[in-house]
PDB file of C-alpha atoms in Angstrom:
ATOM      1  CA  UNK A1460     -12.213  -2.472  31.373  1.00 37.00           C
ATOM      2  CA  UNK A1461      -9.618   0.692  32.815  1.00 38.00           C
ATOM      3  CA  UNK A1462     -11.825   3.218  34.911  1.00 41.00           C
ATOM      4  CA  UNK A1463     -11.082   6.771  35.000  1.00 38.00           C
ATOM      5  CA  UNK A1464      -8.834   6.623  37.971  1.00 41.00           C
ATOM      6  CA  UNK A1465      -6.719   3.870  36.096  1.00 42.00           C
ATOM      7  CA  UNK A1466      -7.442   1.039  38.163  1.00 42.00           C
ATOM      8  CA  UNK A1467      -8.647  -2.147  36.825  1.00 43.00           C
ATOM      9  CA  UNK A1468     -11.946  -3.913  37.172  1.00 45.00           C
ATOM     10  CA  UNK A1469     -11.861  -7.486  38.459  1.00 43.00           C
ATOM     11  CA  UNK A1470     -14.494  -8.824  36.331  1.00 44.00           C
ATOM     12  CA  UNK A1471     -13.904 -10.068  32.813  1.00 45.00           C
ATOM     13  CA  UNK A1472     -13.522  -7.575  30.259  1.00 47.00           C
ATOM     14  CA  UNK A1473     -16.931  -7.026  28.142  1.00 51.00           C
ATOM     15  CA  UNK A1474     -17.232  -6.514  24.547  1.00 52.00           C
ATOM     16  CA  UNK A1475     -17.885  -2.919  24.635  1.00 53.00           C
ATOM     17  CA  UNK A1476     -14.142  -2.413  26.381  1.00 52.00           C
ATOM     18  CA  UNK A1477     -12.762  -4.879  23.802  1.00 53.00           C
ATOM     19  CA  UNK A1478     -14.347  -2.936  20.983  1.00 54.00           C
ATOM     20  CA  UNK A1479     -13.353   0.500  22.518  1.00 57.00           C
ATOM     21  CA  UNK A1480      -9.639  -0.424  22.875  1.00 50.00           C
ATOM     22  CA  UNK A1481      -9.753  -1.521  18.875  1.00 51.00           C
ATOM     23  CA  UNK A1482     -11.426   1.709  18.070  1.00 55.00           C
ATOM     24  CA  UNK A1483      -8.374   3.843  19.839  1.00 53.00           C
ATOM     25  CA  UNK A1484      -6.172   1.433  18.372  1.00 50.00           C
ATOM     26  CA  UNK A1485      -7.451   2.456  14.652  1.00 54.00           C
ATOM     27  CA  UNK A1486      -7.495   6.100  15.550  1.00 53.00           C
ATOM     28  CA  UNK A1487      -3.623   5.857  16.614  1.00 51.00           C
ATOM     29  CA  UNK A1488      -1.508   6.678  13.534  1.00 54.00           C
ATOM     30  CA  UNK A1489       1.977   5.345  13.748  1.00 49.00           C
ATOM     31  CA  UNK A1490       3.168   7.660  10.732  1.00 49.00           C
ATOM     32  CA  UNK A1491       2.618  10.421  13.376  1.00 56.00           C
ATOM     33  CA  UNK A1492       4.524   8.892  15.621  1.00 53.00           C
ATOM     34  CA  UNK A1493       7.411   7.376  13.584  1.00 50.00           C
ATOM     35  CA  UNK A1494      10.796   8.817  14.002  1.00 48.00           C
ATOM     36  CA  UNK A1495      10.015  10.357  17.764  1.00 57.00           C
ATOM     37  CA  UNK A1496      10.824   8.954  21.039  1.00 63.00           C
ATOM     38  CA  UNK A1497       7.530   7.889  22.849  1.00 71.00           C
ATOM     39  CA  UNK A1498       7.345   9.713  26.134  1.00 76.00           C
ATOM     40  CA  UNK A1499       5.360   8.446  29.374  1.00 80.00           C
ATOM     41  CA  UNK A1500       2.085  10.253  28.795  1.00 81.00           C
ATOM     42  CA  UNK A1501       1.766   9.099  25.050  1.00 81.00           C
ATOM     43  CA  UNK A1502      -1.714   7.467  24.310  1.00 83.00           C
ATOM     44  CA  UNK A1503      -0.132   4.516  23.192  1.00 84.00           C
ATOM     45  CA  UNK A1504       0.562   3.047  26.775  1.00 86.00           C
ATOM     46  CA  UNK A1505      -2.938   3.462  27.479  1.00 86.00           C
ATOM     47  CA  UNK A1506      -4.010   1.541  24.181  1.00 88.00           C
ATOM     48  CA  UNK A1507      -1.446  -0.892  25.214  1.00 85.00           C
ATOM     49  CA  UNK A1508      -2.991  -1.517  28.763  1.00 86.00           C
ATOM     50  CA  UNK A1509      -6.730  -1.715  27.353  1.00 87.00           C
ATOM     51  CA  UNK A1510      -5.440  -4.543  24.953  1.00 88.00           C
ATOM     52  CA  UNK A1511      -3.534  -6.336  27.334  1.00 86.00           C
ATOM     53  CA  UNK A1512      -6.035  -6.217  29.907  1.00 85.00           C
ATOM     54  CA  UNK A1513      -8.581  -7.596  27.590  1.00 86.00           C
ATOM     55  CA  UNK A1514      -6.160 -10.516  26.463  1.00 86.00           C
ATOM     56  CA  UNK A1515      -5.308 -11.091  30.034  1.00 86.00           C
ATOM     57  CA  UNK A1516      -9.085 -11.306  31.136  1.00 85.00           C
ATOM     58  CA  UNK A1517      -9.830 -14.052  28.581  1.00 86.00           C
ATOM     59  CA  UNK A1518      -6.461 -16.290  29.274  1.00 88.00           C
ATOM     60  CA  UNK A1519      -7.092 -15.760  33.388  1.00 90.00           C
ATOM     61  CA  UNK A1520     -10.717 -16.794  33.082  1.00 91.00           C
ATOM     62  CA  UNK A1521      -9.799 -19.821  31.245  1.00 92.00           C
ATOM     63  CA  UNK A1522      -6.847 -21.103  33.359  1.00 93.00           C
ATOM     64  CA  UNK A1523      -8.831 -20.490  36.228  1.00 93.00           C
ATOM     65  CA  UNK A1524     -11.833 -22.799  35.012  1.00 94.00           C
ATOM     66  CA  UNK A1525      -9.272 -25.305  33.956  1.00 94.00           C
ATOM     67  CA  UNK A1526      -7.891 -25.351  37.124  1.00 95.00           C
ATOM     68  CA  UNK A1527     -11.009 -25.676  38.968  1.00 95.00           C
ATOM     69  CA  UNK A1528     -12.013 -28.612  37.044  1.00 95.00           C
ATOM     70  CA  UNK A1529      -8.571 -30.347  38.101  1.00 95.00           C
ATOM     71  CA  UNK A1530      -9.081 -29.667  41.745  1.00 95.00           C
ATOM     72  CA  UNK A1531     -12.729 -31.004  41.612  1.00 96.00           C
ATOM     73  CA  UNK A1532     -11.723 -34.198  39.644  1.00 95.00           C
ATOM     74  CA  UNK A1533      -8.224 -34.695  41.824  1.00 95.00           C
ATOM     75  CA  UNK A1534     -10.405 -34.086  45.214  1.00 94.00           C
ATOM     76  CA  UNK A1535     -12.987 -36.707  43.976  1.00 94.00           C
ATOM     77  CA  UNK A1536     -10.601 -39.318  42.894  1.00 94.00           C
ATOM     78  CA  UNK A1537      -8.383 -38.951  45.594  1.00 94.00           C
ATOM     79  CA  UNK A1538     -11.462 -39.845  47.894  1.00 93.00           C
ATOM     80  CA  UNK A1539     -12.219 -42.945  45.844  1.00 92.00           C
ATOM     81  CA  UNK A1540      -8.960 -44.191  45.733  1.00 93.00           C
ATOM     82  CA  UNK A1541      -8.402 -43.622  49.939  1.00 92.00           C
ATOM     83  CA  UNK A1542     -11.653 -45.392  50.421  1.00 90.00           C
ATOM     84  CA  UNK A1543     -10.277 -48.369  48.077  1.00 89.00           C
ATOM     85  CA  UNK A1544      -6.926 -48.536  49.793  1.00 90.00           C
ATOM     86  CA  UNK A1545      -8.430 -48.350  53.341  1.00 87.00           C
ATOM     87  CA  UNK A1546     -10.519 -51.245  52.355  1.00 84.00           C
ATOM     88  CA  UNK A1547      -7.623 -53.178  50.817  1.00 83.00           C
ATOM     89  CA  UNK A1548      -5.479 -52.626  53.886  1.00 80.00           C
ATOM     90  CA  UNK A1549      -8.373 -53.854  56.422  1.00 76.00           C
ATOM     91  CA  UNK A1550      -8.764 -57.095  54.013  1.00 71.00           C
ATOM     92  CA  UNK A1551      -5.039 -58.182  54.694  1.00 72.00           C
ATOM     93  CA  UNK A1552      -5.223 -57.174  58.384  1.00 69.00           C
ATOM     94  CA  UNK A1553      -6.735 -59.438  61.344  1.00 58.00           C
ATOM     95  CA  UNK A1554     -10.007 -58.860  61.329  1.00 53.00           C
ATOM     96  CA  UNK A1555     -10.191 -58.620  65.226  1.00 53.00           C
ATOM     97  CA  UNK A1556      -6.592 -58.507  66.817  1.00 53.00           C
ATOM     98  CA  UNK A1557      -7.460 -58.003  70.202  1.00 55.00           C
ATOM     99  CA  UNK A1558     -10.173 -60.990  70.290  1.00 56.00           C
ATOM    100  CA  UNK A1559      -7.563 -62.992  68.390  1.00 55.00           C
ATOM    101  CA  UNK A1560      -4.773 -62.608  70.881  1.00 61.00           C
ATOM    102  CA  UNK A1561      -7.543 -63.306  73.681  1.00 60.00           C
ATOM    103  CA  UNK A1562      -8.243 -66.602  71.997  1.00 60.00           C
ATOM    104  CA  UNK A1563      -4.658 -67.332  71.589  1.00 58.00           C
ATOM    105  CA  UNK A1564      -3.890 -66.579  75.361  1.00 61.00           C
ATOM    106  CA  UNK A1565      -7.167 -68.512  76.254  1.00 61.00           C
ATOM    107  CA  UNK A1566      -6.060 -71.553  74.358  1.00 62.00           C
ATOM    108  CA  UNK A1567      -2.503 -71.658  75.519  1.00 60.00           C
ATOM    109  CA  UNK A1568      -3.744 -71.623  79.293  1.00 58.00           C
ATOM    110  CA  UNK A1569      -6.105 -74.458  78.994  1.00 56.00           C
ATOM    111  CA  UNK A1570      -3.450 -76.501  77.078  1.00 56.00           C
ATOM    112  CA  UNK A1571      -0.985 -75.650  80.231  1.00 56.00           C
ATOM    113  CA  UNK A1572      -3.453 -76.237  82.734  1.00 53.00           C
ATOM    114  CA  UNK A1573      -5.046 -79.584  81.222  1.00 55.00           C
ATOM    115  CA  UNK A1574      -3.483 -81.081  78.679  1.00 53.00           C
ATOM    116  CA  UNK A1575      -6.141 -84.029  78.627  1.00 50.00           C
ATOM    117  CA  UNK A1576      -9.041 -81.280  77.852  1.00 46.00           C
ATOM    118  CA  UNK A1577      -7.051 -80.428  74.525  1.00 49.00           C
ATOM    119  CA  UNK A1578      -7.620 -84.036  73.417  1.00 51.00           C
ATOM    120  CA  UNK A1579     -11.163 -83.878  74.251  1.00 45.00           C
ATOM    121  CA  UNK A1580     -11.748 -80.511  72.635  1.00 48.00           C
ATOM    122  CA  UNK A1581      -9.818 -80.110  69.299  1.00 48.00           C
ATOM    123  CA  UNK A1582     -11.456 -76.729  68.849  1.00 47.00           C
ATOM    124  CA  UNK A1583      -9.197 -75.217  71.164  1.00 44.00           C
ATOM    125  CA  UNK A1584      -6.343 -75.458  68.744  1.00 48.00           C
ATOM    126  CA  UNK A1585      -4.693 -71.891  67.785  1.00 44.00           C
ATOM    127  CA  UNK A1586      -6.463 -69.780  65.480  1.00 44.00           C
ATOM    128  CA  UNK A1587      -4.983 -69.024  61.712  1.00 46.00           C
ATOM    129  CA  UNK A1588      -4.012 -66.150  59.764  1.00 45.00           C
ATOM    130  CA  UNK A1589      -3.787 -67.722  56.636  1.00 48.00           C
ATOM    131  CA  UNK A1590      -7.042 -66.190  55.376  1.00 51.00           C
ATOM    132  CA  UNK A1591      -5.520 -65.442  52.189  1.00 54.00           C
ATOM    133  CA  UNK A1592      -2.917 -67.317  50.309  1.00 63.00           C
ATOM    134  CA  UNK A1593       0.606 -65.949  49.774  1.00 65.00           C
ATOM    135  CA  UNK A1594      -0.103 -65.148  45.712  1.00 67.00           C
ATOM    136  CA  UNK A1595      -3.549 -63.314  46.793  1.00 75.00           C
ATOM    137  CA  UNK A1596      -1.564 -61.229  49.426  1.00 76.00           C
ATOM    138  CA  UNK A1597       1.185 -60.382  46.994  1.00 81.00           C
ATOM    139  CA  UNK A1598      -1.760 -59.395  44.152  1.00 84.00           C
ATOM    140  CA  UNK A1599      -3.082 -57.145  46.819  1.00 83.00           C
ATOM    141  CA  UNK A1600       0.079 -55.362  47.621  1.00 85.00           C
ATOM    142  CA  UNK A1601       0.806 -54.817  43.835  1.00 89.00           C
ATOM    143  CA  UNK A1602      -2.344 -53.362  43.723  1.00 90.00           C
ATOM    144  CA  UNK A1603      -2.266 -51.046  46.736  1.00 90.00           C
ATOM    145  CA  UNK A1604       1.265 -49.775  45.091  1.00 91.00           C
ATOM    146  CA  UNK A1605      -0.485 -48.935  41.771  1.00 92.00           C
ATOM    147  CA  UNK A1606      -3.217 -47.047  44.036  1.00 92.00           C
ATOM    148  CA  UNK A1607      -0.690 -45.299  46.102  1.00 93.00           C
ATOM    149  CA  UNK A1608       1.071 -43.794  42.880  1.00 94.00           C
ATOM    150  CA  UNK A1609      -2.642 -42.727  41.584  1.00 94.00           C
ATOM    151  CA  UNK A1610      -3.233 -41.193  44.920  1.00 94.00           C
ATOM    152  CA  UNK A1611       0.402 -39.504  44.643  1.00 94.00           C
ATOM    153  CA  UNK A1612      -0.206 -37.885  41.146  1.00 95.00           C
ATOM    154  CA  UNK A1613      -3.823 -36.821  42.384  1.00 95.00           C
ATOM    155  CA  UNK A1614      -2.441 -34.917  45.104  1.00 95.00           C
ATOM    156  CA  UNK A1615       0.416 -33.467  43.237  1.00 96.00           C
ATOM    157  CA  UNK A1616      -2.068 -32.364  40.744  1.00 96.00           C
ATOM    158  CA  UNK A1617      -4.325 -30.603  43.377  1.00 95.00           C
ATOM    159  CA  UNK A1618      -1.449 -28.919  44.800  1.00 95.00           C
ATOM    160  CA  UNK A1619      -0.109 -27.741  41.401  1.00 95.00           C
ATOM    161  CA  UNK A1620      -3.423 -26.319  40.718  1.00 95.00           C
ATOM    162  CA  UNK A1621      -3.445 -24.226  43.732  1.00 95.00           C
ATOM    163  CA  UNK A1622      -0.137 -22.903  43.015  1.00 94.00           C
ATOM    164  CA  UNK A1623      -1.612 -22.072  39.560  1.00 93.00           C
ATOM    165  CA  UNK A1624      -4.525 -20.000  40.927  1.00 93.00           C
ATOM    166  CA  UNK A1625      -2.272 -18.249  43.339  1.00 92.00           C
ATOM    167  CA  UNK A1626      -0.005 -17.118  40.791  1.00 89.00           C
ATOM    168  CA  UNK A1627      -2.921 -16.150  38.465  1.00 89.00           C
ATOM    169  CA  UNK A1628      -4.408 -14.079  41.224  1.00 88.00           C
ATOM    170  CA  UNK A1629      -0.861 -12.429  42.073  1.00 86.00           C
ATOM    171  CA  UNK A1630      -0.593 -11.819  38.464  1.00 86.00           C
ATOM    172  CA  UNK A1631      -4.008  -9.781  38.053  1.00 82.00           C
ATOM    173  CA  UNK A1632      -3.510  -7.961  41.136  1.00 82.00           C
ATOM    174  CA  UNK A1633       0.166  -6.557  40.418  1.00 76.00           C
ATOM    175  CA  UNK A1634      -0.820  -5.275  37.404  1.00 71.00           C
ATOM    176  CA  UNK A1635      -3.645  -3.325  38.624  1.00 74.00           C
ATOM    177  CA  UNK A1636      -1.974  -1.312  41.220  1.00 77.00           C
ATOM    178  CA  UNK A1637      -0.460   1.239  39.293  1.00 79.00           C
ATOM    179  CA  UNK A1638      -2.275   4.357  38.250  1.00 80.00           C
ATOM    180  CA  UNK A1639      -0.403   5.611  35.435  1.00 84.00           C
ATOM    181  CA  UNK A1640      -0.569   3.574  32.180  1.00 85.00           C
ATOM    182  CA  UNK A1641       3.191   3.825  31.555  1.00 86.00           C
ATOM    183  CA  UNK A1642       3.894   2.020  34.663  1.00 86.00           C
ATOM    184  CA  UNK A1643       1.140  -0.286  34.238  1.00 87.00           C
ATOM    185  CA  UNK A1644       2.723  -1.353  30.841  1.00 86.00           C
ATOM    186  CA  UNK A1645       5.988  -1.714  31.912  1.00 88.00           C
ATOM    187  CA  UNK A1646       5.093  -3.652  35.005  1.00 86.00           C
ATOM    188  CA  UNK A1647       2.430  -5.919  33.114  1.00 85.00           C
ATOM    189  CA  UNK A1648       5.762  -6.665  30.377  1.00 87.00           C
ATOM    190  CA  UNK A1649       7.795  -7.578  33.108  1.00 87.00           C
ATOM    191  CA  UNK A1650       5.102  -9.829  34.811  1.00 87.00           C
ATOM    192  CA  UNK A1651       4.211 -11.348  31.625  1.00 87.00           C
ATOM    193  CA  UNK A1652       7.723 -12.361  30.706  1.00 87.00           C
ATOM    194  CA  UNK A1653       8.166 -13.787  34.039  1.00 86.00           C
ATOM    195  CA  UNK A1654       5.199 -15.642  33.530  1.00 85.00           C
ATOM    196  CA  UNK A1655       6.548 -17.012  30.094  1.00 86.00           C
ATOM    197  CA  UNK A1656       9.864 -17.814  31.704  1.00 88.00           C
ATOM    198  CA  UNK A1657       8.793 -19.738  34.307  1.00 89.00           C
ATOM    199  CA  UNK A1658       6.468 -21.955  31.727  1.00 91.00           C
ATOM    200  CA  UNK A1659       3.266 -21.272  33.860  1.00 89.00           C
ATOM    201  CA  UNK A1660       0.958 -21.850  30.701  1.00 89.00           C
ATOM    202  CA  UNK A1661       2.899 -25.017  30.208  1.00 92.00           C
ATOM    203  CA  UNK A1662       2.676 -26.111  33.617  1.00 94.00           C
ATOM    204  CA  UNK A1663      -0.937 -25.983  33.541  1.00 92.00           C
ATOM    205  CA  UNK A1664      -1.135 -28.244  30.681  1.00 93.00           C
ATOM    206  CA  UNK A1665       1.171 -30.782  32.240  1.00 95.00           C
ATOM    207  CA  UNK A1666      -1.110 -30.759  35.292  1.00 95.00           C
ATOM    208  CA  UNK A1667      -4.027 -31.879  33.065  1.00 93.00           C
ATOM    209  CA  UNK A1668      -2.040 -34.568  31.288  1.00 95.00           C
ATOM    210  CA  UNK A1669      -0.661 -35.685  34.643  1.00 95.00           C
ATOM    211  CA  UNK A1670      -4.326 -36.131  35.858  1.00 94.00           C
ATOM    212  CA  UNK A1671      -5.462 -38.051  32.668  1.00 93.00           C
ATOM    213  CA  UNK A1672      -2.358 -40.535  32.883  1.00 93.00           C
ATOM    214  CA  UNK A1673      -3.562 -40.993  36.254  1.00 91.00           C
ATOM    215  CA  UNK A1674      -6.148 -43.333  35.693  1.00 92.00           C
ATOM    216  CA  UNK A1675      -3.931 -45.832  34.221  1.00 93.00           C
ATOM    217  CA  UNK A1676      -2.279 -47.427  37.178  1.00 91.00           C
ATOM    218  CA  UNK A1677      -5.661 -46.853  38.789  1.00 91.00           C
ATOM    219  CA  UNK A1678      -7.434 -49.278  36.165  1.00 90.00           C
ATOM    220  CA  UNK A1679      -4.389 -51.698  36.475  1.00 87.00           C
ATOM    221  CA  UNK A1680      -4.883 -51.839  40.020  1.00 82.00           C
ATOM    222  CA  UNK A1681      -8.802 -52.899  39.346  1.00 78.00           C
TER     223      UNK A1681
END
């Protein structure tokens, strides 16, 4: 919605503003302007700004909500995957490395001091790290690789969603800093063309697809 000062309201355009813009467009007769140049004070620029602002409000609001959903889902998903990776990493590591080394040193010392004691107490044998078979460790490592891929994809989606929100904020802010309807219309067209040239809407759709495909390696790891 456009105020009398020419600055845009950051809130979403109301239905009344959309109806007012449509009414202004109906009143504007193209036959009265056909064959002559359009100057900077022509009412068509204000009409363009009103219609473009209403359109941008709907599109930006939809994109922002989509990015919020992706950020929340990617954050929760990353937390779950990270917790699982920590548990898997601890499973293939010695449970108590310090206690393990202390037991090894104690056993070696007793063997050297009294070889006969070792024959009387077989329990002093060196502890073994073979808690898992080689096949099970390989399976765990493959699972961890799949989950690391899922984690990296989720972090990429989260970073991309943050960039998208920053782009949308800058897009809306830059289009509202001009007072003249003509300059606002020119700047809006320039920024909108840049938005399309850099495939920003398509990038938002790509982030959603990556987040969905990210579940495939995660479930394979399960």
